Amino acid sequence: GATHVLHLTNRLGEHLANRVSAGTALAHVIGDFHDLVIAEFPVHNTPLQDKTIRETRLREFTGVTMVGVWEHGRFHQAQPDLRLTPQSVPVVIGSKAQVEELNEMLGIYDSNPNPVLVIGGGKVGRAAAAALKQRSIPVHMVERDSSLEGRIAGIPDRLIIGDAADRSVLDAAGIADTPSVLLTTHDDAMNVYLTVYCRRLNPDARILTRVTHERNVEAIRRAGADFVLSYATLGVQTVLSLVRKSELVVLGEEVSLFYLPVPRSLCDRTLAGADLGARCGLHVIAVQRDGELNTNPPPGTKLLDGAELIALGTADQRERFAEIYT
């Protein structure tokens, strides 16, 4: 009698694959919100590298708004003076046309055309590899269990049967040149070890990993992962999207879209006057009232009683919002 059945294993693989940077420096869409799209892109080997967000002038040139930056597995607020490093992956929001304009600028830069390396040929790994192939991204896969070879055959461009802890196996799989490594084993301790090992063998690779137990997220970040996604986070965000009947937007650990009633202290003030970004770090992407949704609202938007803010940020930023404004 269930209304929805959640196949989180496949979704986890697909969402990990969606965060891969490969081929070119093009921005790829990681979520939709009504008429807006949320996308991210690598700055490595582009003119944006080593510039501050203010110096990039992205909004002026393309119309997109930078709402945050992934750096070594952590999401940072897009402050104007934040400097983009070769490891930075900015998150932007805008219309489809604006993201296309961004890609016109980024498309000439070749990020890394070599195959992505997926370690683990279980359900999550196979789902990730299949999603990458749909984006025409070449994939090499390492799987220790030879009995899975029949299930994996035909998904990656090349399958290497062997232990990923063996240097010769990773060398054969292309660890030295790959733009991204996806760690999809169900053993968190092994994923921590492989994160450290792969980072040592390829310091420039973007390492993305699943985690089975949310308590291990911080350990994998410290090991050097660039992006971590747990079953718990994916499950919670999937359920909330079903309850709200809204689009599923999976941004990563600790980063979510929050629906916040406008508190009395902000009524009749403008978004600029509320200064949410500077005071608590939240970025408002829409204002909803009486069934009408105003996406990407301008700074002069007046906040009225009964309205709801849809904001992007972390749980800590939401708590600061509550402390300051309510």
mmCIF file of C-alpha atoms in Angstrom:
data_model
loop_
_atom_site.group_PDB
_atom_site.id
_atom_site.type_symbol
_atom_site.label_atom_id
_atom_site.label_comp_id
_atom_site.label_asym_id
_atom_site.label_seq_id
_atom_site.Cartn_x
_atom_site.Cartn_y
_atom_site.Cartn_z
ATOM 1 C CA GLY A 1 0.000 0.000 0.000
ATOM 2 C CA ALA A 2 3.027 2.328 -0.117
ATOM 3 C CA THR A 3 2.649 5.458 -2.250
ATOM 4 C CA HIS A 4 6.379 5.734 -2.964
ATOM 5 C CA VAL A 5 9.226 3.223 -2.902
ATOM 6 C CA LEU A 6 12.668 4.812 -2.627
ATOM 7 C CA HIS A 7 15.443 3.070 -4.585
ATOM 8 C CA LEU A 8 18.232 4.923 -2.814
ATOM 9 C CA THR A 9 21.038 2.657 -4.037
ATOM 10 C CA ASN A 10 20.593 3.656 -7.670
ATOM 11 C CA ARG A 11 19.914 7.288 -6.772
ATOM 12 C CA LEU A 12 23.074 7.472 -4.697
ATOM 13 C CA GLY A 13 25.153 6.332 -7.651
ATOM 14 C CA GLU A 14 23.405 8.745 -10.012
ATOM 15 C CA HIS A 15 23.866 11.723 -7.685
ATOM 16 C CA LEU A 16 27.548 10.936 -7.185
ATOM 17 C CA ALA A 17 28.003 10.726 -10.950
ATOM 18 C CA ASN A 18 26.216 14.061 -11.327
ATOM 19 C CA ARG A 19 29.011 15.771 -9.364
ATOM 20 C CA VAL A 20 31.822 14.524 -11.584
ATOM 21 C CA SER A 21 33.975 17.083 -13.365
ATOM 22 C CA ALA A 22 35.377 15.592 -16.547
ATOM 23 C CA GLY A 23 36.086 16.314 -20.181
ATOM 24 C CA THR A 24 35.667 20.094 -20.240
ATOM 25 C CA ALA A 25 35.191 22.844 -17.683
ATOM 26 C CA LEU A 26 31.493 23.143 -18.589
ATOM 27 C CA ALA A 27 28.993 23.740 -15.804
ATOM 28 C CA HIS A 28 26.709 20.762 -15.272
ATOM 29 C CA VAL A 29 23.250 20.976 -13.763
ATOM 30 C CA ILE A 30 22.875 19.384 -10.317
ATOM 31 C CA GLY A 31 19.295 20.461 -9.622
ATOM 32 C CA ASP A 32 16.263 22.383 -10.823
ATOM 33 C CA PHE A 33 14.039 24.758 -8.921
ATOM 34 C CA HIS A 34 11.037 25.840 -11.017
ATOM 35 C CA ASP A 35 12.504 28.106 -13.747
ATOM 36 C CA LEU A 36 15.965 28.132 -12.210
ATOM 37 C CA VAL A 37 18.776 25.618 -12.517
ATOM 38 C CA ILE A 38 21.551 24.957 -10.024
ATOM 39 C CA ALA A 39 24.889 24.044 -11.565
ATOM 40 C CA GLU A 40 28.535 23.655 -10.622
ATOM 41 C CA PHE A 41 31.809 23.722 -12.527
ATOM 42 C CA PRO A 42 35.565 23.313 -11.911
ATOM 43 C CA VAL A 43 37.765 26.410 -12.124
ATOM 44 C CA HIS A 44 40.951 24.367 -12.611
ATOM 45 C CA ASN A 45 42.833 25.587 -15.713
ATOM 46 C CA THR A 46 40.319 28.360 -16.447
ATOM 47 C CA PRO A 47 40.842 32.144 -16.192
ATOM 48 C CA LEU A 48 38.713 32.132 -13.021
ATOM 49 C CA GLN A 49 41.408 30.268 -11.095
ATOM 50 C CA ASP A 50 43.120 32.427 -8.440
ATOM 51 C CA LYS A 51 40.553 35.243 -8.786
ATOM 52 C CA THR A 52 38.196 36.410 -6.067
ATOM 53 C CA ILE A 53 34.476 35.977 -6.677
ATOM 54 C CA ARG A 54 34.190 39.741 -7.158
ATOM 55 C CA GLU A 55 36.967 39.694 -9.752
ATOM 56 C CA THR A 56 35.275 36.956 -11.823
ATOM 57 C CA ARG A 57 32.346 39.315 -12.617
ATOM 58 C CA LEU A 58 30.291 36.219 -13.466
ATOM 59 C CA ARG A 59 26.934 37.841 -12.753
ATOM 60 C CA GLU A 60 27.827 40.819 -14.931
ATOM 61 C CA PHE A 61 28.980 38.673 -17.847
ATOM 62 C CA THR A 62 26.509 35.771 -17.711
ATOM 63 C CA GLY A 63 23.685 36.616 -15.279
ATOM 64 C CA VAL A 64 24.307 33.607 -13.014
ATOM 65 C CA THR A 65 24.704 34.113 -9.275
ATOM 66 C CA MET A 66 27.431 32.271 -7.409
ATOM 67 C CA VAL A 67 25.819 30.946 -4.209
ATOM 68 C CA GLY A 68 28.644 28.877 -2.764
ATOM 69 C CA VAL A 69 31.942 27.132 -3.397
ATOM 70 C CA TRP A 70 32.959 23.532 -2.690
ATOM 71 C CA GLU A 71 36.509 23.318 -1.392
ATOM 72 C CA HIS A 72 37.994 20.073 -0.010
ATOM 73 C CA GLY A 73 34.561 18.642 0.762
ATOM 74 C CA ARG A 74 33.214 21.743 2.502
ATOM 75 C CA PHE A 75 30.663 24.240 1.255
ATOM 76 C CA HIS A 76 31.654 27.888 1.699
ATOM 77 C CA GLN A 77 29.431 30.936 1.350
ATOM 78 C CA ALA A 78 30.161 32.916 -1.810
ATOM 79 C CA GLN A 79 31.691 36.011 -0.214
ATOM 80 C CA PRO A 80 32.957 38.619 -2.722
ATOM 81 C CA ASP A 81 36.551 38.375 -1.433
ATOM 82 C CA LEU A 82 36.692 34.550 -1.436
ATOM 83 C CA ARG A 83 39.548 33.504 -3.724
ATOM 84 C CA LEU A 84 38.999 30.553 -6.057
ATOM 85 C CA THR A 85 41.766 27.952 -5.947
ATOM 86 C CA PRO A 86 42.479 25.179 -8.495
ATOM 87 C CA GLN A 87 40.428 22.857 -6.232
ATOM 88 C CA SER A 88 37.385 25.169 -6.056
ATOM 89 C CA VAL A 89 34.051 24.057 -7.524
ATOM 90 C CA PRO A 90 31.624 27.014 -7.529
ATOM 91 C CA VAL A 91 27.873 26.462 -7.323
ATOM 92 C CA VAL A 92 25.784 28.874 -9.384
ATOM 93 C CA ILE A 93 22.090 29.492 -9.882
ATOM 94 C CA GLY A 94 20.302 31.105 -12.800
ATOM 95 C CA SER A 95 18.042 30.498 -15.757
ATOM 96 C CA LYS A 96 18.869 27.832 -18.334
ATOM 97 C CA ALA A 97 19.827 30.586 -20.769
ATOM 98 C CA GLN A 98 22.198 32.135 -18.225
ATOM 99 C CA VAL A 99 23.900 28.790 -17.531
ATOM 100 C CA GLU A 100 24.255 28.296 -21.286
ATOM 101 C CA GLU A 101 25.886 31.738 -21.439
ATOM 102 C CA LEU A 102 28.308 30.607 -18.728
ATOM 103 C CA ASN A 103 29.116 27.496 -20.741
ATOM 104 C CA GLU A 104 29.820 29.618 -23.814
ATOM 105 C CA MET A 105 32.604 31.150 -21.754
ATOM 106 C CA LEU A 106 33.859 27.881 -20.202
ATOM 107 C CA GLY A 107 33.502 25.547 -23.191
ATOM 108 C CA ILE A 108 36.874 26.332 -24.741
ATOM 109 C CA TYR A 109 38.780 25.140 -21.673
ATOM 110 C CA ASP A 110 39.730 21.475 -21.574
ATOM 111 C CA SER A 111 39.516 20.230 -17.997
ATOM 112 C CA ASN A 112 40.629 16.611 -18.486
ATOM 113 C CA PRO A 113 39.438 14.219 -21.232
ATOM 114 C CA ASN A 114 40.705 11.009 -19.561
ATOM 115 C CA PRO A 115 38.308 8.349 -18.230
ATOM 116 C CA VAL A 116 36.678 8.746 -14.818
ATOM 117 C CA LEU A 117 37.659 5.988 -12.384
ATOM 118 C CA VAL A 118 34.863 4.222 -10.467
ATOM 119 C CA ILE A 119 36.051 1.980 -7.644
ATOM 120 C CA GLY A 120 33.444 -0.611 -6.692
ATOM 121 C CA GLY A 121 31.177 -2.506 -9.074
ATOM 122 C CA GLY A 122 28.187 -2.994 -6.774
ATOM 123 C CA LYS A 123 24.778 -1.408 -7.342
ATOM 124 C CA VAL A 124 25.946 2.110 -6.497
ATOM 125 C CA GLY A 125 29.041 1.827 -8.700
ATOM 126 C CA ARG A 126 27.095 0.405 -11.635
ATOM 127 C CA ALA A 127 24.449 3.145 -11.356
ATOM 128 C CA ALA A 128 27.182 5.799 -11.251
ATOM 129 C CA ALA A 129 28.980 4.330 -14.275
ATOM 130 C CA ALA A 130 25.749 4.096 -16.272
ATOM 131 C CA ALA A 131 24.908 7.742 -15.458
ATOM 132 C CA LEU A 132 28.366 8.859 -16.573
ATOM 133 C CA LYS A 133 28.061 6.949 -19.834
ATOM 134 C CA GLN A 134 24.759 8.742 -20.507
ATOM 135 C CA ARG A 135 26.767 11.979 -20.368
ATOM 136 C CA SER A 136 29.262 10.457 -22.870
ATOM 137 C CA ILE A 137 31.988 10.429 -20.213
ATOM 138 C CA PRO A 138 34.440 7.502 -20.546
ATOM 139 C CA VAL A 139 34.613 5.265 -17.469
ATOM 140 C CA HIS A 140 37.107 2.756 -16.081
ATOM 141 C CA MET A 141 35.970 0.573 -13.175
ATOM 142 C CA VAL A 142 37.838 -1.468 -10.569
ATOM 143 C CA GLU A 143 36.037 -4.362 -8.837
ATOM 144 C CA ARG A 144 37.614 -6.910 -6.520
ATOM 145 C CA ASP A 145 34.936 -9.616 -6.815
ATOM 146 C CA SER A 146 35.276 -11.469 -10.114
ATOM 147 C CA SER A 147 31.803 -12.995 -9.679
ATOM 148 C CA LEU A 148 30.300 -9.548 -10.480
ATOM 149 C CA GLU A 149 31.970 -9.375 -13.867
ATOM 150 C CA GLY A 150 28.857 -10.578 -15.690
ATOM 151 C CA ARG A 151 26.675 -7.886 -14.091
ATOM 152 C CA ILE A 152 29.191 -5.145 -14.837
ATOM 153 C CA ALA A 153 30.025 -6.117 -18.411
ATOM 154 C CA GLY A 154 29.023 -3.502 -20.961
ATOM 155 C CA ILE A 155 28.651 -0.617 -18.480
ATOM 156 C CA PRO A 156 32.200 0.825 -18.132
ATOM 157 C CA ASP A 157 34.538 1.228 -21.087
ATOM 158 C CA ARG A 158 37.049 -0.917 -19.251
ATOM 159 C CA LEU A 159 36.745 -3.220 -16.228
ATOM 160 C CA ILE A 160 39.778 -4.135 -14.141
ATOM 161 C CA ILE A 161 39.271 -7.061 -11.756
ATOM 162 C CA GLY A 162 41.523 -6.637 -8.747
ATOM 163 C CA ASP A 163 42.039 -4.998 -5.381
ATOM 164 C CA ALA A 164 42.055 -1.178 -5.509
ATOM 165 C CA ALA A 165 44.538 -1.207 -2.617
ATOM 166 C CA ASP A 166 47.061 -2.694 -5.077
ATOM 167 C CA ARG A 167 49.059 0.078 -6.782
ATOM 168 C CA SER A 168 49.415 -1.914 -10.003
ATOM 169 C CA VAL A 169 45.623 -2.261 -10.284
ATOM 170 C CA LEU A 170 45.077 1.480 -9.897
ATOM 171 C CA ASP A 171 47.873 2.218 -12.353
ATOM 172 C CA ALA A 172 46.213 -0.061 -14.911
ATOM 173 C CA ALA A 173 42.905 1.714 -14.317
ATOM 174 C CA GLY A 174 44.448 5.124 -15.047
ATOM 175 C CA ILE A 175 44.680 6.678 -11.589
ATOM 176 C CA ALA A 176 47.515 9.014 -12.613
ATOM 177 C CA ASP A 177 45.509 10.820 -15.302
ATOM 178 C CA THR A 178 41.860 10.523 -14.279
ATOM 179 C CA PRO A 179 39.962 13.784 -13.613
ATOM 180 C CA SER A 180 37.691 12.201 -10.988
ATOM 181 C CA VAL A 181 37.546 9.145 -8.739
ATOM 182 C CA LEU A 182 34.228 7.768 -7.454
ATOM 183 C CA LEU A 183 34.524 5.552 -4.378
ATOM 184 C CA THR A 184 31.384 3.448 -4.144
ATOM 185 C CA THR A 185 32.262 0.553 -1.828
ATOM 186 C CA HIS A 186 29.897 -0.027 1.105
ATOM 187 C CA ASP A 187 32.815 -0.133 3.569
ATOM 188 C CA ASP A 188 33.376 3.352 5.047
ATOM 189 C CA ALA A 189 36.805 2.439 6.423
ATOM 190 C CA MET A 190 37.885 1.248 2.984
ATOM 191 C CA ASN A 191 36.597 4.468 1.401
ATOM 192 C CA VAL A 192 38.632 6.505 3.899
ATOM 193 C CA TYR A 193 41.757 4.477 3.074
ATOM 194 C CA LEU A 194 41.176 4.727 -0.685
ATOM 195 C CA THR A 195 40.586 8.475 -0.430
ATOM 196 C CA VAL A 196 44.014 8.940 1.160
ATOM 197 C CA TYR A 197 45.666 6.522 -1.289
ATOM 198 C CA CYS A 198 44.083 7.989 -4.435
ATOM 199 C CA ARG A 199 44.836 11.527 -3.281
ATOM 200 C CA ARG A 200 48.507 10.579 -2.898
ATOM 201 C CA LEU A 201 48.620 9.026 -6.375
ATOM 202 C CA ASN A 202 46.740 11.865 -8.092
ATOM 203 C CA PRO A 203 46.687 15.133 -6.123
ATOM 204 C CA ASP A 204 44.615 16.908 -8.814
ATOM 205 C CA ALA A 205 41.767 14.385 -9.093
ATOM 206 C CA ARG A 206 38.312 15.284 -7.757
ATOM 207 C CA ILE A 207 37.477 12.495 -5.282
ATOM 208 C CA LEU A 208 33.816 11.767 -4.645
ATOM 209 C CA THR A 209 32.692 9.116 -2.204
ATOM 210 C CA ARG A 210 29.628 7.536 -0.712
ATOM 211 C CA VAL A 211 29.372 6.952 3.009
ATOM 212 C CA THR A 212 27.112 4.400 4.630
ATOM 213 C CA HIS A 213 27.145 5.859 8.145
ATOM 214 C CA GLU A 214 26.702 9.607 8.520
ATOM 215 C CA ARG A 215 29.064 9.633 11.513
ATOM 216 C CA ASN A 216 31.937 8.910 9.113
ATOM 217 C CA VAL A 217 31.394 11.958 6.890
ATOM 218 C CA GLU A 218 33.924 14.103 8.746
ATOM 219 C CA ALA A 219 36.583 11.358 8.684
ATOM 220 C CA ILE A 220 36.296 11.026 4.911
ATOM 221 C CA ARG A 221 36.501 14.789 4.479
ATOM 222 C CA ARG A 222 39.663 14.906 6.564
ATOM 223 C CA ALA A 223 41.071 12.099 4.420
ATOM 224 C CA GLY A 224 40.837 14.402 1.400
ATOM 225 C CA ALA A 225 37.469 13.764 -0.285
ATOM 226 C CA ASP A 226 36.103 16.634 -2.375
ATOM 227 C CA PHE A 227 32.474 15.534 -2.166
ATOM 228 C CA VAL A 228 30.702 13.137 0.212
ATOM 229 C CA LEU A 229 27.127 11.886 0.095
ATOM 230 C CA SER A 230 25.463 9.610 2.629
ATOM 231 C CA TYR A 231 22.359 7.462 2.460
ATOM 232 C CA ALA A 232 20.932 9.461 5.363
ATOM 233 C CA THR A 233 21.189 12.829 3.620
ATOM 234 C CA LEU A 234 19.859 11.493 0.329
ATOM 235 C CA GLY A 235 16.974 9.747 2.091
ATOM 236 C CA VAL A 236 15.945 12.805 4.124
ATOM 237 C CA GLN A 237 16.062 15.147 1.140
ATOM 238 C CA THR A 238 14.120 12.689 -1.021
ATOM 239 C CA VAL A 239 11.372 12.314 1.589
ATOM 240 C CA LEU A 240 11.132 16.082 2.123
ATOM 241 C CA SER A 241 10.779 16.685 -1.610
ATOM 242 C CA LEU A 242 7.931 14.168 -1.732
ATOM 243 C CA VAL A 243 6.182 15.739 1.263
ATOM 244 C CA ARG A 244 6.505 19.258 -0.176
ATOM 245 C CA LYS A 245 5.740 18.044 -3.704
ATOM 246 C CA SER A 246 8.820 19.933 -4.854
ATOM 247 C CA GLU A 247 11.848 19.175 -6.979
ATOM 248 C CA LEU A 248 14.559 17.009 -5.433
ATOM 249 C CA VAL A 249 17.701 19.127 -5.088
ATOM 250 C CA VAL A 250 20.662 17.231 -3.612
ATOM 251 C CA LEU A 251 23.445 19.695 -2.934
ATOM 252 C CA GLY A 252 25.564 17.606 -0.558
ATOM 253 C CA GLU A 253 26.164 16.899 3.099
ATOM 254 C CA GLU A 254 24.783 19.656 5.364
ATOM 255 C CA VAL A 255 23.646 21.841 2.434
ATOM 256 C CA SER A 256 19.901 22.067 1.751
ATOM 257 C CA LEU A 257 17.057 24.209 0.523
ATOM 258 C CA PHE A 258 15.165 25.607 3.500
ATOM 259 C CA TYR A 259 11.577 26.856 3.521
ATOM 260 C CA LEU A 260 11.421 29.662 6.112
ATOM 261 C CA PRO A 261 8.355 31.731 7.046
ATOM 262 C CA VAL A 262 9.209 35.446 6.999
ATOM 263 C CA PRO A 263 9.556 36.413 10.703
ATOM 264 C CA ARG A 264 7.848 39.530 12.016
ATOM 265 C CA SER A 265 11.206 41.251 12.463
ATOM 266 C CA LEU A 266 11.687 41.193 8.675
ATOM 267 C CA CYS A 267 8.184 42.159 7.573
ATOM 268 C CA ASP A 268 8.129 45.205 5.288
ATOM 269 C CA ARG A 269 11.907 45.149 4.881
ATOM 270 C CA THR A 270 13.617 44.432 1.582
ATOM 271 C CA LEU A 271 15.914 41.496 0.938
ATOM 272 C CA ALA A 272 18.822 43.931 0.782
ATOM 273 C CA GLY A 273 17.763 45.454 4.087
ATOM 274 C CA ALA A 274 17.460 42.040 5.727
ATOM 275 C CA ASP A 275 21.077 41.297 4.690
ATOM 276 C CA LEU A 276 20.640 37.548 5.153
ATOM 277 C CA GLY A 277 23.822 36.635 3.302
ATOM 278 C CA ALA A 278 26.161 38.731 5.423
ATOM 279 C CA ARG A 279 24.404 38.118 8.742
ATOM 280 C CA CYS A 280 23.687 34.395 8.607
ATOM 281 C CA GLY A 281 25.020 33.067 5.294
ATOM 282 C CA LEU A 282 21.736 31.973 3.714
ATOM 283 C CA HIS A 283 21.125 32.757 0.048
ATOM 284 C CA VAL A 284 17.484 33.398 -0.858
ATOM 285 C CA ILE A 285 16.623 31.907 -4.245
ATOM 286 C CA ALA A 286 12.841 32.499 -4.130
ATOM 287 C CA VAL A 287 10.045 34.182 -2.175
ATOM 288 C CA GLN A 288 6.613 32.571 -2.055
ATOM 289 C CA ARG A 289 3.322 34.151 -0.958
ATOM 290 C CA ASP A 290 -0.314 33.270 -1.597
ATOM 291 C CA GLY A 291 0.687 30.524 -4.005
ATOM 292 C CA GLU A 292 2.845 32.823 -6.146
ATOM 293 C CA LEU A 293 6.568 32.099 -6.451
ATOM 294 C CA ASN A 294 9.104 34.820 -7.250
ATOM 295 C CA THR A 295 12.367 33.101 -8.211
ATOM 296 C CA ASN A 296 15.751 34.821 -8.112
ATOM 297 C CA PRO A 297 14.177 37.882 -6.422
ATOM 298 C CA PRO A 298 15.988 41.241 -6.787
ATOM 299 C CA PRO A 299 17.498 42.941 -3.698
ATOM 300 C CA GLY A 300 14.613 45.407 -3.558
ATOM 301 C CA THR A 301 11.988 42.668 -3.059
ATOM 302 C CA LYS A 302 9.780 43.573 -0.094
ATOM 303 C CA LEU A 303 9.223 40.860 2.499
ATOM 304 C CA LEU A 304 5.558 40.672 3.495
ATOM 305 C CA ASP A 305 3.700 38.971 6.319
ATOM 306 C CA GLY A 306 2.669 35.444 5.341
ATOM 307 C CA ALA A 307 5.474 35.055 2.805
ATOM 308 C CA GLU A 308 7.963 32.199 2.793
ATOM 309 C CA LEU A 309 11.637 32.341 1.925
ATOM 310 C CA ILE A 310 13.252 29.505 0.001
ATOM 311 C CA ALA A 311 16.927 29.711 0.903
ATOM 312 C CA LEU A 312 20.053 27.684 0.261
ATOM 313 C CA GLY A 313 22.513 27.030 3.073
ATOM 314 C CA THR A 314 23.679 24.807 5.906
ATOM 315 C CA ALA A 315 21.945 23.759 9.106
ATOM 316 C CA ASP A 316 24.224 26.095 11.092
ATOM 317 C CA GLN A 317 23.216 29.010 8.884
ATOM 318 C CA ARG A 318 19.556 28.187 9.407
ATOM 319 C CA GLU A 319 20.120 28.190 13.178
ATOM 320 C CA ARG A 320 21.813 31.589 12.946
ATOM 321 C CA PHE A 321 18.805 32.869 10.987
ATOM 322 C CA ALA A 322 16.490 31.730 13.793
ATOM 323 C CA GLU A 323 18.710 33.280 16.463
ATOM 324 C CA ILE A 324 18.986 36.645 14.708
ATOM 325 C CA TYR A 325 15.528 37.168 13.259
ATOM 326 C CA THR A 326 13.043 35.259 15.470
#
